Short mmCIF file of C-alpha atoms in Angstrom, two decimals:
data_model
loop_
_atom_site.label_atom_id
_atom_site.label_comp_id
_atom_site.label_asym_id
_atom_site.label_seq_id
_atom_site.Cartn_x
_atom_site.Cartn_y
_atom_site.Cartn_z
CA MET A 1 8.10 1.53 47.62
CA HIS A 2 11.30 2.02 49.60
CA ILE A 3 14.85 1.81 48.21
CA SER A 4 17.96 2.01 50.33
CA GLY A 5 21.45 0.77 49.55
CA THR A 6 21.28 -2.52 47.68
CA GLY A 7 17.79 -3.36 48.92
CA LEU A 8 14.25 -2.47 47.99
CA MET A 9 10.90 -3.05 49.63
CA LEU A 10 7.28 -2.58 48.68
CA TYR A 11 4.99 -2.85 51.66
CA THR A 12 1.53 -2.17 53.03
CA SER A 13 1.17 -0.79 56.54
CA PHE A 14 -2.59 -1.37 56.91
CA SER A 15 -3.07 -3.09 60.25
CA ILE A 16 -6.18 -4.96 59.08
CA PHE A 17 -3.98 -7.24 56.99
CA SER A 18 -1.74 -9.95 58.38
CA LYS A 19 1.91 -9.97 57.31
CA GLU A 20 1.30 -13.04 55.14
CA PHE A 21 -1.68 -11.50 53.35
CA GLY A 22 0.19 -8.20 53.06
CA HIS A 23 3.01 -10.07 51.30
CA LEU A 24 0.57 -11.47 48.73
CA LEU A 25 -1.11 -8.08 48.36
CA ALA A 26 2.22 -6.36 47.69
CA ALA A 27 3.16 -9.05 45.16
CA PHE A 28 -0.20 -8.63 43.43
CA TYR A 29 0.32 -4.86 43.29
CA CYS A 30 3.69 -5.30 41.57
CA SER A 31 2.37 -7.90 39.14
CA SER A 32 -0.62 -5.64 38.37
CA PHE A 33 1.85 -3.00 37.22
CA GLY A 34 3.37 -5.64 34.94
CA LEU A 35 -0.15 -6.52 33.74
CA CYS A 36 -0.72 -2.85 32.92
CA VAL A 37 2.33 -2.90 30.64
CA LEU A 38 1.30 -6.26 29.13
CA PHE A 39 -2.23 -4.99 28.40
CA LEU A 40 -0.69 -1.93 26.78
CA SER A 41 1.41 -4.22 24.61
CA ALA A 42 -1.71 -6.15 23.55
CA HIS A 43 -3.43 -2.83 22.84
CA PHE A 44 -0.62 -1.71 20.53
CA PHE A 45 -0.59 -5.13 18.84
CA TYR A 46 -4.28 -4.72 18.02
CA ARG A 47 -3.59 -1.23 16.63
CA TYR A 48 -0.72 -2.62 14.60
CA THR A 49 -2.94 -5.37 13.18
CA ALA A 50 -5.77 -2.96 12.34
CA VAL A 51 -3.49 -0.47 10.56
CA CYS A 52 -0.70 -2.59 9.07
CA SER A 53 -2.34 -6.01 8.53
CA PRO A 54 -6.13 -5.54 8.51
CA ARG A 55 -6.60 -8.89 6.74
CA PHE A 56 -5.69 -10.62 10.02
CA LEU A 57 -8.42 -8.82 11.97
CA ARG A 58 -10.78 -11.72 11.24
CA MET A 59 -8.64 -13.78 13.62
CA LEU A 60 -9.53 -11.30 16.39
CA ASP A 61 -13.17 -10.78 15.44
CA GLY A 62 -15.84 -10.96 18.14
CA LEU A 63 -14.96 -13.21 21.07
CA LYS A 64 -11.72 -14.19 19.32
CA VAL A 65 -10.25 -10.92 20.60
CA PHE A 66 -9.82 -12.64 23.97
CA ARG A 67 -6.94 -14.55 22.39
CA LEU A 68 -4.89 -11.45 23.11
CA LEU A 69 -5.37 -12.09 26.83
CA ILE A 70 -3.66 -15.51 26.80
CA PRO A 71 -0.04 -14.24 26.83
CA VAL A 72 -1.05 -11.31 29.05
CA VAL A 73 -2.55 -13.52 31.76
CA PHE A 74 0.22 -16.12 31.48
CA LEU A 75 3.09 -13.63 31.84
CA GLY A 76 1.20 -11.76 34.57
CA LEU A 77 0.85 -15.02 36.54
CA VAL A 78 4.54 -15.83 36.02
CA MET A 79 5.45 -12.38 37.30
CA PHE A 80 3.21 -12.76 40.38
CA LEU A 81 4.67 -16.16 41.31
CA ASP A 82 8.21 -14.91 40.68
CA ILE A 83 7.73 -11.89 42.95
CA CYS A 84 6.20 -14.07 45.68
CA TRP A 85 9.24 -16.35 45.40
CA PHE A 86 12.17 -13.96 45.49
CA GLY A 87 10.39 -11.20 47.43
CA GLU A 88 9.62 -13.40 50.42
CA PRO A 89 10.44 -11.39 53.57
CA THR A 90 13.20 -12.62 55.86
CA ASP A 91 14.68 -11.35 59.10
CA PHE A 92 17.86 -10.39 57.24
CA LYS A 93 16.00 -8.23 54.70
CA SER A 94 13.87 -6.62 57.40
CA GLU A 95 16.93 -5.81 59.48
CA TYR A 96 18.82 -4.45 56.48
CA LEU A 97 16.02 -1.98 55.64
CA ARG A 98 14.74 -1.37 59.19
CA GLU A 99 16.62 1.82 60.00
CA SER A 100 16.07 3.56 56.65
CA LEU A 101 12.37 2.62 56.58
CA LYS A 102 11.89 3.96 60.11
CA LYS A 103 13.61 7.20 59.15
CA GLU A 104 11.69 7.75 55.90
CA TYR A 105 8.18 6.46 56.72
CA ASN A 106 8.26 5.80 60.49
CA ASP A 107 7.25 2.16 59.93
CA ASP A 108 8.71 -1.03 61.37
CA SER A 109 9.99 -3.40 58.68
CA PHE A 110 9.34 -6.39 60.97
CA LYS A 111 5.62 -5.60 61.34
CA VAL A 112 4.46 -4.72 57.82
CA GLY A 113 3.35 -6.98 54.98
CA GLN A 114 6.00 -6.70 52.31
CA ILE A 115 7.98 -7.96 49.39
CA ALA A 116 11.67 -7.23 49.78
CA ALA A 117 14.95 -7.97 48.07
CA VAL A 118 18.60 -7.39 48.92
CA PHE A 119 20.86 -8.11 45.97
CA TYR A 120 24.32 -8.01 47.52
CA THR A 121 26.23 -6.80 50.55
CA HIS A 122 29.83 -6.14 51.50
CA SER A 123 31.15 -8.11 54.45
CA PRO A 124 33.32 -6.42 57.13
CA SER A 125 36.36 -7.96 55.42
CA GLY A 126 35.40 -6.25 52.16
CA SER A 127 34.30 -9.36 50.25
CA LEU A 128 31.18 -9.24 48.07
CA GLN A 129 28.27 -11.49 48.99
CA ILE A 130 25.69 -11.87 46.20
CA PHE A 131 22.15 -13.11 46.93
CA TRP A 132 21.43 -15.01 43.74
CA LYS A 133 17.79 -15.78 44.49
CA ASP A 134 16.88 -12.09 44.57
CA CYS A 135 19.04 -11.31 41.53
CA ILE A 136 17.50 -14.10 39.42
CA GLY A 137 13.99 -13.11 40.49
CA MET A 138 14.58 -9.49 39.51
CA LEU A 139 16.10 -10.64 36.21
CA ILE A 140 12.84 -12.46 35.38
CA VAL A 141 10.89 -9.26 36.11
CA TRP A 142 13.24 -7.32 33.82
CA ILE A 143 12.84 -9.87 31.02
CA ILE A 144 9.03 -9.68 31.16
CA LEU A 145 9.05 -5.87 31.22
CA PHE A 146 11.69 -5.71 28.46
CA PHE A 147 9.64 -8.05 26.27
CA SER A 148 6.50 -5.97 26.82
CA ILE A 149 8.11 -2.57 26.30
CA SER A 150 10.10 -3.73 23.25
CA SER A 151 6.94 -5.07 21.61
CA ILE A 152 5.16 -1.78 22.31
CA ILE A 153 8.00 0.16 20.66
CA TYR A 154 8.03 -2.20 17.65
CA PHE A 155 4.26 -2.05 17.09
CA ALA A 156 4.16 1.71 17.68
CA VAL A 157 6.98 2.51 15.22
CA ASN A 158 5.49 0.35 12.47
CA THR A 159 2.03 1.80 13.06
CA PHE A 160 3.46 5.32 12.85
CA ARG A 161 5.18 4.53 9.56
CA THR A 162 2.03 3.06 8.02
CA VAL A 163 -0.21 5.92 9.15
CA TYR A 164 2.35 8.49 7.95
CA HIS A 165 2.59 6.71 4.58
CA HIS A 166 -1.20 6.70 4.21
CA THR A 167 -1.29 10.39 5.10
CA LYS A 168 1.01 11.17 2.20
CA LEU A 169 -1.01 9.09 -0.26
CA ARG A 170 -4.44 10.48 0.61
CA LYS A 171 -5.77 12.87 -1.99
CA SER A 172 -8.91 13.70 -0.05
CA LYS A 173 -8.28 16.69 2.20
CA LYS A 174 -10.66 15.35 4.87
CA ASN A 175 -9.09 11.87 4.95
CA CYS A 176 -5.62 13.40 5.04
CA GLU A 177 -6.61 15.55 8.04
CA ILE A 178 -8.08 12.55 9.90
CA HIS A 179 -4.93 10.49 9.35
CA ARG A 180 -2.77 13.42 10.45
CA GLN A 181 -4.74 13.71 13.70
CA LEU A 182 -4.49 9.95 14.30
CA PHE A 183 -0.77 10.05 13.61
CA HIS A 184 -0.15 12.82 16.16
CA THR A 185 -2.43 11.10 18.68
CA LEU A 186 -0.48 7.85 18.40
CA ILE A 187 2.79 9.69 18.99
CA VAL A 188 1.53 11.37 22.17
CA GLN A 189 -0.16 8.19 23.42
CA SER A 190 3.17 6.38 23.08
CA LEU A 191 5.21 9.09 24.77
CA ILE A 192 2.94 9.34 27.83
CA PRO A 193 3.53 5.79 29.21
CA THR A 194 7.20 6.02 28.25
CA PHE A 195 7.81 9.03 30.48
CA ILE A 196 5.41 8.32 33.35
CA LEU A 197 5.74 4.51 33.56
CA PHE A 198 8.56 2.83 31.68
CA LEU A 199 11.51 5.16 32.26
CA PRO A 200 10.81 5.84 35.98
CA THR A 201 10.28 2.14 36.71
CA GLY A 202 13.36 0.99 34.83
CA PHE A 203 15.44 3.67 36.52
CA LEU A 204 14.24 2.81 40.04
CA LEU A 205 14.65 -0.96 39.62
CA THR A 206 18.31 -0.50 38.67
CA LEU A 207 19.21 1.82 41.56
CA PRO A 208 19.76 -0.93 44.20
CA PHE A 209 22.48 -2.47 42.03
CA PHE A 210 24.44 0.78 42.32
CA ASP A 211 24.11 0.91 46.12
CA VAL A 212 22.26 4.25 46.20
CA LYS A 213 21.91 5.27 49.83
CA GLU A 214 19.07 7.81 49.74
CA VAL A 215 16.19 7.67 47.23
CA GLY A 216 13.32 8.95 49.35
CA ARG A 217 9.67 9.03 48.41
CA ILE A 218 10.39 9.57 44.73
CA ALA A 219 10.46 5.76 44.61
CA ASN A 220 6.63 5.89 44.58
CA THR A 221 6.58 7.61 41.17
CA PRO A 222 5.61 4.49 39.12
CA GLY A 223 2.51 3.85 41.25
CA PHE A 224 1.47 7.48 40.87
CA GLY A 225 1.92 7.31 37.09
CA ALA A 226 0.01 4.03 36.80
CA CYS A 227 -3.02 5.64 38.46
CA PHE A 228 -3.16 8.54 36.01
CA TYR A 229 -2.15 6.82 32.77
CA PRO A 230 -5.60 5.38 31.76
CA ALA A 231 -7.21 8.82 32.10
CA LEU A 232 -4.38 10.57 30.23
CA ASP A 233 -4.56 8.07 27.37
CA ALA A 234 -8.27 8.69 26.79
CA LEU A 235 -7.91 12.44 27.34
CA THR A 236 -5.23 12.60 24.62
CA ALA A 237 -7.62 11.17 22.03
CA ILE A 238 -10.42 13.52 23.13
CA ILE A 239 -8.21 16.60 22.85
CA MET A 240 -6.28 15.79 19.67
CA ILE A 241 -8.98 14.26 17.44
CA LYS A 242 -11.28 17.00 16.19
CA ASP A 243 -14.53 15.00 16.06
CA PHE A 244 -13.97 13.62 19.57
CA ARG A 245 -13.17 17.11 20.85
CA HIS A 246 -16.33 18.64 19.38
CA ALA A 247 -18.49 15.80 20.73
CA PHE A 248 -16.95 16.18 24.20
CA PHE A 249 -17.50 19.94 24.40
CA CYS A 250 -21.03 19.61 23.01
CA CYS A 251 -21.86 17.21 25.85
CA CYS A 252 -20.34 19.57 28.42
CA ARG A 253 -22.13 22.63 27.04
CA PRO A 254 -25.38 23.46 28.90
CA ARG A 255 -28.41 22.67 26.82
CA ILE A 256 -30.70 25.56 25.88
CA PRO A 257 -34.36 24.54 25.68
CA ARG A 258 -35.75 24.91 22.19
CA VAL A 259 -39.18 26.37 21.48
CA ARG A 260 -40.98 24.73 18.63
CA VAL A 261 -43.07 26.93 16.35
CA SER A 262 -45.75 24.97 14.58
CA SER A 263 -47.09 26.16 11.25
CA ILE A 264 -50.84 26.80 10.93
CA PRO A 265 -52.38 25.89 7.60
CA GLU A 266 -53.86 28.79 5.60
CA SER A 267 -57.19 26.96 5.37
CA MET A 268 -57.56 27.32 9.14
CA PHE A 269 -57.39 31.13 8.88
CA THR A 270 -60.03 31.03 6.12
CA HIS A 271 -62.25 28.86 8.29
CA LEU A 272 -61.89 31.22 11.29
CA HIS A 273 -62.77 34.36 9.30
CA SER A 274 -65.74 32.79 7.55
#
């Protein structure tokens, strides 16, 4: 991703793709990031249901769990079509970002498949020219991401409260310890996407509106975080939950072959000496 001034561009420079296919590929990449956040929201909703309202789990039993995918797929499709619409490359956008893209990545903005947006410019006379199509398209992206992230925060906070309340009520030392581990795991699993996905993305998407001249390659941070998040989420549970941790290290530990010693009945010794 490239950000310069009041414009941004996400592009692919692979020569095997045409510019038209590269445009669709870049739009799919952006919408897949939105899908990642939407799936995370559905994941936290399921956790919330299991912990706070377990009586409703029957509505998600078996194949019914795919009901969770309906809003995810719908909003993901809306986001893809929206990005294809407002991110359509034009000669004006390519020219606006041409010099900065050449300087930063040594690529030609007229030859790469891309999605691009320029939100406003200042004319030589000093008047402000706003490009409403790009602004409205970005607003739709913000609304979808805001809805997803807000729902994650809501479900996470209520799940934390319920688990913490159960931890206080448990008289069994073992159950109390399990709930404590789950509580700490949920906290860390919520903080990880916040700091490697949500905050960097929200910050970068607002920069063009402040006419930031030089962002550099730090604009690729969200893509980097999206690659590592699934592994970090699972690794958190493995490290912080005691039973998972023991099972993991037992699997990693080299196995020592065991020698079986069979017992010989006493009657056999009597038979041999007779």
